[in-house]
mmCIF file of C-alpha atoms in Angstrom:
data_model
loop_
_atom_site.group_PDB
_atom_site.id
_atom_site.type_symbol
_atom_site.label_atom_id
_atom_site.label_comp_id
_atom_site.label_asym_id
_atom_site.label_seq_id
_atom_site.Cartn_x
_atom_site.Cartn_y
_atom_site.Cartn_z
ATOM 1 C CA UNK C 283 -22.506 3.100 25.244
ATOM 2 C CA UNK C 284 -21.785 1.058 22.104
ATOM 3 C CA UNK C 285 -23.184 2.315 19.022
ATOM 4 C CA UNK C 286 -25.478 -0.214 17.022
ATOM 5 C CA UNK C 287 -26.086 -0.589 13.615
ATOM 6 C CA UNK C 288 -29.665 -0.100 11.678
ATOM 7 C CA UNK C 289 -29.237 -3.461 10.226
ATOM 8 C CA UNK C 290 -26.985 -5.746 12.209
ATOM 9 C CA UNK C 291 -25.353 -8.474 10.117
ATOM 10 C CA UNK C 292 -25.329 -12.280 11.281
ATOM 11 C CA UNK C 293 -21.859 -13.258 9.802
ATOM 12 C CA UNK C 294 -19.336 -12.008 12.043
ATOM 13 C CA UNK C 295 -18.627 -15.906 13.157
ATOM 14 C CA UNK C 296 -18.172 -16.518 9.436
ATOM 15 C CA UNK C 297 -16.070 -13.156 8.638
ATOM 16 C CA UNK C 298 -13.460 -13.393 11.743
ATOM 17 C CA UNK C 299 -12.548 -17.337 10.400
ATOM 18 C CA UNK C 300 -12.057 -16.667 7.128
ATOM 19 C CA UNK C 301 -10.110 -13.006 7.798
ATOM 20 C CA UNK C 302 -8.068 -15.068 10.268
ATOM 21 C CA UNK C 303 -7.056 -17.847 7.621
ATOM 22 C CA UNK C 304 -6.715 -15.604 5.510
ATOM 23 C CA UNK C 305 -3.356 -13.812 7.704
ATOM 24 C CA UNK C 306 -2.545 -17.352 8.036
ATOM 25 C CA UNK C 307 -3.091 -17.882 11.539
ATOM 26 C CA UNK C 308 -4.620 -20.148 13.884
ATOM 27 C CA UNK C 309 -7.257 -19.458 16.232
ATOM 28 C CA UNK C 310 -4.547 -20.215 18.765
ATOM 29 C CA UNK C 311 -2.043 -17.798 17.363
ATOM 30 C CA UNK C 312 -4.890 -15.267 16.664
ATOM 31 C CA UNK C 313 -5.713 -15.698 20.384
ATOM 32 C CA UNK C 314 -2.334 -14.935 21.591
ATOM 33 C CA UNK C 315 -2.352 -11.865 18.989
ATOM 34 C CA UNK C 316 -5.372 -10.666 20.616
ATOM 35 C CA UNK C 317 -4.523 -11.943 24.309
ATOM 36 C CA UNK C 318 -7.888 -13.496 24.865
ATOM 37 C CA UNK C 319 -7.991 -17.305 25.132
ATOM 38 C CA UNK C 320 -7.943 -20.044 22.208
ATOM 39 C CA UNK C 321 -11.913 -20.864 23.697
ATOM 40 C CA UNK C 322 -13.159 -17.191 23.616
ATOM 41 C CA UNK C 323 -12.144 -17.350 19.342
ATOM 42 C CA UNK C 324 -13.533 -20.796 18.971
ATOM 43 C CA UNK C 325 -16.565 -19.315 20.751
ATOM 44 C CA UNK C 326 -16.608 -16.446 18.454
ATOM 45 C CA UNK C 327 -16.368 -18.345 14.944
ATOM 46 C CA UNK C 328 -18.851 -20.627 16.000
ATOM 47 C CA UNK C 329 -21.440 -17.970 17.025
ATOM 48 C CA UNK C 330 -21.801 -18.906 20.409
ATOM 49 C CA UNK C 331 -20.439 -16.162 22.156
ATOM 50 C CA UNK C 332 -21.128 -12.695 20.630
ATOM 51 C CA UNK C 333 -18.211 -9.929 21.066
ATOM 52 C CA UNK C 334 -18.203 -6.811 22.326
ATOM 53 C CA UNK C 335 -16.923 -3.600 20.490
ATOM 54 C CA UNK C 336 -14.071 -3.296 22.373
ATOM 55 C CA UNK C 337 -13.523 -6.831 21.764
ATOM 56 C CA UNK C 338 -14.118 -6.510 17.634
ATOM 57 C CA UNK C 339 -11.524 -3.549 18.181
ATOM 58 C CA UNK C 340 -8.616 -6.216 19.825
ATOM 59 C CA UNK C 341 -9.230 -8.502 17.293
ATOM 60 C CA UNK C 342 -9.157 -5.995 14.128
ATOM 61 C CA UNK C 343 -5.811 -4.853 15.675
ATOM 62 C CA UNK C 344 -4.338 -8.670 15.915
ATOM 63 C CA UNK C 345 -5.592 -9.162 12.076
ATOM 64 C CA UNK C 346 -3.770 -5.736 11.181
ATOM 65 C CA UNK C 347 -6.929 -4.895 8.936
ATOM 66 C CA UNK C 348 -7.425 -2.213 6.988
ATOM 67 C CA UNK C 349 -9.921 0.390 8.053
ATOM 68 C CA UNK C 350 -12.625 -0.399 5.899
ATOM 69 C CA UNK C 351 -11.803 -4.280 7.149
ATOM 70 C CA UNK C 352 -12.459 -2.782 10.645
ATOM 71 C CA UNK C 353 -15.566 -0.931 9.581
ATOM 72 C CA UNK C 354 -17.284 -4.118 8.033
ATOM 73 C CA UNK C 355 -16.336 -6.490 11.103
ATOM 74 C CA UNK C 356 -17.838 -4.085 13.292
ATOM 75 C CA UNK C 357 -21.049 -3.813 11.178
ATOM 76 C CA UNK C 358 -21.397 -8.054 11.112
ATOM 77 C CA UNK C 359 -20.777 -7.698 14.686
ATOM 78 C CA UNK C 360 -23.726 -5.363 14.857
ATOM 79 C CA UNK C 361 -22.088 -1.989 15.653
ATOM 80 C CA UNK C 362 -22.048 0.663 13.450
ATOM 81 C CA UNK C 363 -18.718 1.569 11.703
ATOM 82 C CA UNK C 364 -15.806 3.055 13.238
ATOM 83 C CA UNK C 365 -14.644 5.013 10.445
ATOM 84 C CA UNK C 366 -15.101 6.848 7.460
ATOM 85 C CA UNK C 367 -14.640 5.642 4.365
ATOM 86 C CA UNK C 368 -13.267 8.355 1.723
ATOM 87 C CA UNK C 369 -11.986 8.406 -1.521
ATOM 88 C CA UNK C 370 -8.845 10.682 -2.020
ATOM 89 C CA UNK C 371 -10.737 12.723 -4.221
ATOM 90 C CA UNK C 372 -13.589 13.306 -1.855
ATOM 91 C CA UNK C 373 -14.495 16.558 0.126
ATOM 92 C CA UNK C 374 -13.897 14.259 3.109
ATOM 93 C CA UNK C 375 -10.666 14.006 2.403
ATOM 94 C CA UNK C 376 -9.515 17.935 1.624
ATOM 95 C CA UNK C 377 -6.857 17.650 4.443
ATOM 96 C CA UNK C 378 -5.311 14.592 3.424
ATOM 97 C CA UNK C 379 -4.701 15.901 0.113
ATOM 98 C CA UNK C 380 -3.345 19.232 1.076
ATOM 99 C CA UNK C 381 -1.178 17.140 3.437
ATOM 100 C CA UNK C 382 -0.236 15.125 0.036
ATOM 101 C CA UNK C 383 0.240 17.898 -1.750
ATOM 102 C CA UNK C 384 2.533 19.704 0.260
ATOM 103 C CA UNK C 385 4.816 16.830 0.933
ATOM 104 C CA UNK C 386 5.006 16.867 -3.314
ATOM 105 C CA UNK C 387 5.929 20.210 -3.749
ATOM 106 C CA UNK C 388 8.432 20.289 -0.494
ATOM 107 C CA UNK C 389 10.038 17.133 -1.946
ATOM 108 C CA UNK C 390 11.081 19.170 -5.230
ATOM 109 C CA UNK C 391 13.922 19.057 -7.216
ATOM 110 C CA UNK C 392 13.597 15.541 -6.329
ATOM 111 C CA UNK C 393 11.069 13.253 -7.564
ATOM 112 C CA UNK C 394 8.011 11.731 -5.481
ATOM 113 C CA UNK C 395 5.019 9.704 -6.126
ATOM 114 C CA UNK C 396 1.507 9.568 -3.768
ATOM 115 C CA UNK C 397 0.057 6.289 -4.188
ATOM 116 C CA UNK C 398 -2.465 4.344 -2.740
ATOM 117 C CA UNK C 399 -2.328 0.917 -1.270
ATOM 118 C CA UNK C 400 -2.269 -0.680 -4.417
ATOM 119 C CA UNK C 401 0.317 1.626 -5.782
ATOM 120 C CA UNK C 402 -1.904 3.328 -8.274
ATOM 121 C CA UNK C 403 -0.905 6.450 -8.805
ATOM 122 C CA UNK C 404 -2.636 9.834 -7.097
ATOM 123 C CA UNK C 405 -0.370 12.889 -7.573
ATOM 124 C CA UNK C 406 2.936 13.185 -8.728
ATOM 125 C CA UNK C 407 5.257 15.969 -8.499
ATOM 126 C CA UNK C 408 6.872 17.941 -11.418
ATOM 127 C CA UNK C 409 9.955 16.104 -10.891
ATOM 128 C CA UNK C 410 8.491 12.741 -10.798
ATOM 129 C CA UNK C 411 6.422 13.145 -13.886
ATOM 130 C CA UNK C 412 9.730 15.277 -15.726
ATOM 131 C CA UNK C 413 12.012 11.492 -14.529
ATOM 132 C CA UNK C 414 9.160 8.561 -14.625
ATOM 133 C CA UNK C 415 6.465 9.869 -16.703
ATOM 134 C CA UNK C 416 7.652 9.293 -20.536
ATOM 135 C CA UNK C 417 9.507 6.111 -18.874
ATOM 136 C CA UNK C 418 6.573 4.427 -17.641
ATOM 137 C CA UNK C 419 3.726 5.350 -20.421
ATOM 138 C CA UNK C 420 3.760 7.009 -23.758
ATOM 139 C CA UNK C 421 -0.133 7.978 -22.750
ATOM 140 C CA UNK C 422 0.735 9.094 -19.333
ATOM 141 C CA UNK C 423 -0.073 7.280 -16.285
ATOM 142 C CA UNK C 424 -3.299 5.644 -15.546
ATOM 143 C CA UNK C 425 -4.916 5.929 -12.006
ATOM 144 C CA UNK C 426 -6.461 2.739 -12.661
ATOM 145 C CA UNK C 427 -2.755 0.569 -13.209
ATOM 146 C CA UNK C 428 -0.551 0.284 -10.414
ATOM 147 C CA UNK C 429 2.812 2.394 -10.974
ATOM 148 C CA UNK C 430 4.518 -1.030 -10.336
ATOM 149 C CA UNK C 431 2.722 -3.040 -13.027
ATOM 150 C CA UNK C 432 3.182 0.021 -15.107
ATOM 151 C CA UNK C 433 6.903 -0.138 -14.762
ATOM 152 C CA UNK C 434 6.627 -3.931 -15.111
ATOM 153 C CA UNK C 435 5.098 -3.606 -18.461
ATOM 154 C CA UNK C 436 7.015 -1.040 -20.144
ATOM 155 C CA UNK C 437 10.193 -1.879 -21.843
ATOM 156 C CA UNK C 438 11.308 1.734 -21.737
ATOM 157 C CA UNK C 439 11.433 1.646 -17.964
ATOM 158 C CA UNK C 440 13.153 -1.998 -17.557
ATOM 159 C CA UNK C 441 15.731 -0.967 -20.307
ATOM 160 C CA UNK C 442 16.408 1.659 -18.069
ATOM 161 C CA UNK C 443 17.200 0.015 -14.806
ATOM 162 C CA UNK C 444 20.545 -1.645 -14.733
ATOM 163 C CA UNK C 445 18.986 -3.544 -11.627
ATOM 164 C CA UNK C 446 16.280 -4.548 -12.790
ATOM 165 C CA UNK C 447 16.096 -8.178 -11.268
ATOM 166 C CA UNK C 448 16.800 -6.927 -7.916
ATOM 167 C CA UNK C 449 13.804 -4.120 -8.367
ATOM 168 C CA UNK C 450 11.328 -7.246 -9.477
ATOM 169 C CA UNK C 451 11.904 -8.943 -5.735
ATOM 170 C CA UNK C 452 11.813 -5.782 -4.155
ATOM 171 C CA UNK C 453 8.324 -4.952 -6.327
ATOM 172 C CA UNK C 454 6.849 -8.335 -5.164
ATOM 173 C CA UNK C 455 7.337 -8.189 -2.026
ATOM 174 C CA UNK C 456 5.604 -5.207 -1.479
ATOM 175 C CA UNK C 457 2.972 -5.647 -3.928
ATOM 176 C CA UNK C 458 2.653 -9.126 -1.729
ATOM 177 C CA UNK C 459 2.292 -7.379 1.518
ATOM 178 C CA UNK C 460 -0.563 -4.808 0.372
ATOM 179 C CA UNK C 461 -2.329 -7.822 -1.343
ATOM 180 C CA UNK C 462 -2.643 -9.609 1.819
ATOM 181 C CA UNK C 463 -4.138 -6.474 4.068
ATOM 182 C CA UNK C 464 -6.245 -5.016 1.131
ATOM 183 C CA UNK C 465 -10.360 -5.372 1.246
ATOM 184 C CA UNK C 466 -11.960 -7.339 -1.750
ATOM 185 C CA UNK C 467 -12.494 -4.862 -4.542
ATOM 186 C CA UNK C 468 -10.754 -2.860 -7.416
ATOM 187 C CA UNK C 469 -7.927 -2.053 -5.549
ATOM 188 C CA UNK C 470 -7.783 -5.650 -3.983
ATOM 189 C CA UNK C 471 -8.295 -7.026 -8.322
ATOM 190 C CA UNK C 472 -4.985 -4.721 -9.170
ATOM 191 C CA UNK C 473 -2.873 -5.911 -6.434
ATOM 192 C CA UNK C 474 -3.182 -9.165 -7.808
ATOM 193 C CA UNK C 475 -2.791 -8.540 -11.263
ATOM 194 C CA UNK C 476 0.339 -6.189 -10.423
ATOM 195 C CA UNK C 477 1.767 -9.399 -8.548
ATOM 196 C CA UNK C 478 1.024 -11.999 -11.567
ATOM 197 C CA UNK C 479 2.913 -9.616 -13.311
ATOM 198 C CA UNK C 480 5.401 -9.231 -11.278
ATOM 199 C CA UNK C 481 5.922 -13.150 -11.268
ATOM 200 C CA UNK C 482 5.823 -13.450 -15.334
ATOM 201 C CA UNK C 483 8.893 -10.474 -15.356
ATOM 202 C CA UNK C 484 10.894 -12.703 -12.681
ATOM 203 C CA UNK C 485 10.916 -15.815 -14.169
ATOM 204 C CA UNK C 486 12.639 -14.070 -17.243
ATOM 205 C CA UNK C 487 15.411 -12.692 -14.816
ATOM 206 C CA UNK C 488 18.890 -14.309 -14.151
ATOM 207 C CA UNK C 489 19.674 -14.992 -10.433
ATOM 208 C CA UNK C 490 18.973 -11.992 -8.423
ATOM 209 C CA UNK C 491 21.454 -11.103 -5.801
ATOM 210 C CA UNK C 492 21.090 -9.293 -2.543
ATOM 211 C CA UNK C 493 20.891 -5.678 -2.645
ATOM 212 C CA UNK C 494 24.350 -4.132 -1.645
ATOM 213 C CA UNK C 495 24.680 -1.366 1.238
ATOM 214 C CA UNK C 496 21.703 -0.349 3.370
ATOM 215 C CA UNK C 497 18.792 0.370 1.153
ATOM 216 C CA UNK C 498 18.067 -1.112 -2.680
ATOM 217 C CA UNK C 499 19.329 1.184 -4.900
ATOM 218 C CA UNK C 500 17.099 2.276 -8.047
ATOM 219 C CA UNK C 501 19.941 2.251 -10.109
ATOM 220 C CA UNK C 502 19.181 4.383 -13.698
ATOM 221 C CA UNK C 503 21.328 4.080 -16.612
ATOM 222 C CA UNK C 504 21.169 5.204 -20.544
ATOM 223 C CA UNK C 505 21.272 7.980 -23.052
ATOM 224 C CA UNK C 506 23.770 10.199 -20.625
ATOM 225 C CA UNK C 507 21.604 9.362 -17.888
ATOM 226 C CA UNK C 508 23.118 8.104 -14.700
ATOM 227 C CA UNK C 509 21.036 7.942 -11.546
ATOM 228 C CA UNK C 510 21.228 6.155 -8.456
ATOM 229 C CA UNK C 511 18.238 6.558 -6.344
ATOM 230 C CA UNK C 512 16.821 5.436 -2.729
ATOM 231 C CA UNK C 513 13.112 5.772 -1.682
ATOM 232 C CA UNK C 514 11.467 6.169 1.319
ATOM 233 C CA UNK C 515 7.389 5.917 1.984
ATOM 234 C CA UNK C 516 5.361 7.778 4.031
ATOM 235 C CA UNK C 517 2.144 7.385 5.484
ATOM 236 C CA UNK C 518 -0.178 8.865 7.623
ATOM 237 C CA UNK C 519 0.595 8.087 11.683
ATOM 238 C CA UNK C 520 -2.999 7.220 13.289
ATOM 239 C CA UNK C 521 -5.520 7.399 10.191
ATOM 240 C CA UNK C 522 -8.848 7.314 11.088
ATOM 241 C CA UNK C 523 -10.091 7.258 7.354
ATOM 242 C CA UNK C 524 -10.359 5.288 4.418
ATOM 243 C CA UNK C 525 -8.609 8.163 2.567
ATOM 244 C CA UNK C 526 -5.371 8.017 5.101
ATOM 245 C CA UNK C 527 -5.584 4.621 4.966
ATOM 246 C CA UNK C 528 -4.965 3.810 2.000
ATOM 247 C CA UNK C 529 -2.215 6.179 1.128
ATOM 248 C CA UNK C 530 1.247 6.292 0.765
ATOM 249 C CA UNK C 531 4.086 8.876 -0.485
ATOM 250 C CA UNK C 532 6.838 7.678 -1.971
ATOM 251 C CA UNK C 533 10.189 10.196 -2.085
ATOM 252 C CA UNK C 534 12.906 9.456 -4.189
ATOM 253 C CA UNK C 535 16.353 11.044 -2.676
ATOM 254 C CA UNK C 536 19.728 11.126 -4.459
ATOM 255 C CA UNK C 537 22.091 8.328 -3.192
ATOM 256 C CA UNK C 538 25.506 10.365 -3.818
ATOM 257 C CA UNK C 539 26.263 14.076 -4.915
ATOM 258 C CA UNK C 540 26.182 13.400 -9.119
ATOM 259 C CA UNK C 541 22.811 11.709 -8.708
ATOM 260 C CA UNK C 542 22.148 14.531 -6.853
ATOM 261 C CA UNK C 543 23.561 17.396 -9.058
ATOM 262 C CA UNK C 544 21.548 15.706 -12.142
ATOM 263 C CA UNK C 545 18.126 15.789 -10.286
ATOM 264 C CA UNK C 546 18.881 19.649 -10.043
ATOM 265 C CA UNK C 547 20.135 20.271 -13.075
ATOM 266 C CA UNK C 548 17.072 18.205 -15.182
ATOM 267 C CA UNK C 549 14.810 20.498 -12.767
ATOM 268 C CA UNK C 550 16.157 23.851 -13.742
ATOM 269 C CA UNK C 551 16.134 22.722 -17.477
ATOM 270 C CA UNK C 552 12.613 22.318 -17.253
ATOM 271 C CA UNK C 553 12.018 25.388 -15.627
ATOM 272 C CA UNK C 554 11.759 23.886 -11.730
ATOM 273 C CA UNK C 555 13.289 24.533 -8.605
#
């Protein structure tokens, strides 16, 4: 039996248009997302047919929300939440950080960042903050600024990447992407501010060319420093909180043996693996 909420909420009608103009879709195209009919949505967003749970479910998984998207959908539907809603730093979410945390430490000599949606940073491991950390802030970095705008806005780090124009695409895009499937709110606020920023730095950049090879290298030049680094992000598989949700690890991997040998030898110069 479908769960209810205390206070049901009247603006589900109201909610599923704007969410759905907000992806950019039609109610057709959200209708063939869904696989219900282009009537049944009109019916919803108009208030004259009222959906079931399962059916708030389909159409949360057609708009690719976010959890607490899903959770506030189901409440102006009238259903009580579907998941909990955790910061990182909550009890709640003990596992997710231990997950976190031994990902970071596994990842070492090599350098790796956990983030969450709006790329502000969570944990870092020695051999991130040893690389990034005097490169990105003087003051260390702020959990409240995204590690993207951070790099954006520090002349340090740009003098630093010989790619730099190619990294400012790459950056939008992404920033872009978490902008359009993040909830209203601070996180929501720093997305777009990380993206305005991102468009003042491009407009300063000469034409930016396709990244070479299979993945955009990170490409880190200066004061007997050569680098060339690769990332891959990781995120939690079926997430069924706010905590999960929201967060991703980013690993930084050597993309030939020097890179490699230097990302070994800065570690054991600082004491590391």
């Amino acid at each position: 039996m479908a769960l209810v909420a205390a206070r049901p909420v009247a603006d589900f009608p109201a909610m599923l248009a704007r969410l759905r103009r907000q992806r950019g879709l039609s109610q057709l195209g959200l209708s063939l997302a869904a696989h219900v009919s282009q009537r049944h949505v009109s019916f919803l967003e108009t208030g004259r047919t009222r959906p079931s749970r399962e059916m708030v479910g389909r159409l949360a998984l057609a708009l690719d929300l976010a959890l607490q998207d899903v959770n506030a959908l189901l409440l102006a539907a009238g259903f009580a939440p579907a998941h909990g809603e955790s910061a990182y730093t909550d009890e709640a979410a003990a596992m997710v950080r231990r997950v976190t945390q031994l990902a970071l430490s596994a990842h070492e000599p090599f350098p790796a960042f956990a983030v969450d949606r709006a790329w502000r940073p969570l944990e870092a491991n020695a051999s991130a903050a040893l690389l990034f950390g005097s490169m990105l802030s003087e003051d260390g970095l702020d959990p409240k600024v995204s590690l993207i705008r951070a790099a954006c806005e520090s002349p340090t780090f740009r003098a630093a990447v010989a790619n730099w124009g190619q990294l400012v695409a790459h950056f939008q895009a992404l920033a872009e992407a978490e902008a359009w499937r993040a909830p209203p709110g601070p996180m929501r606020a720093e997305l777009d501010a990380t993206v305005a920023a991102l468009k003042a730095q491009g407009s300063e950049d000469v034409a930016v060319h396709a990244a070479p090879g299979a993945a955009l290298i990170l490409q880190i030049r200066g004061a007997g420093l050569k680098l060339d680094l690769v990332s891959t992000v990781a995120r939690f598989g079926a997430p069924a909180d706010t905590a999960a949700d929201d967060l991703r690890i980013e690993f930084f991997y050597p993309a030939d043996a020097a890179s490699e040998q230097v990302l070994r030898s800065l570690a054991a110069g600082a004491g590391g693996a």
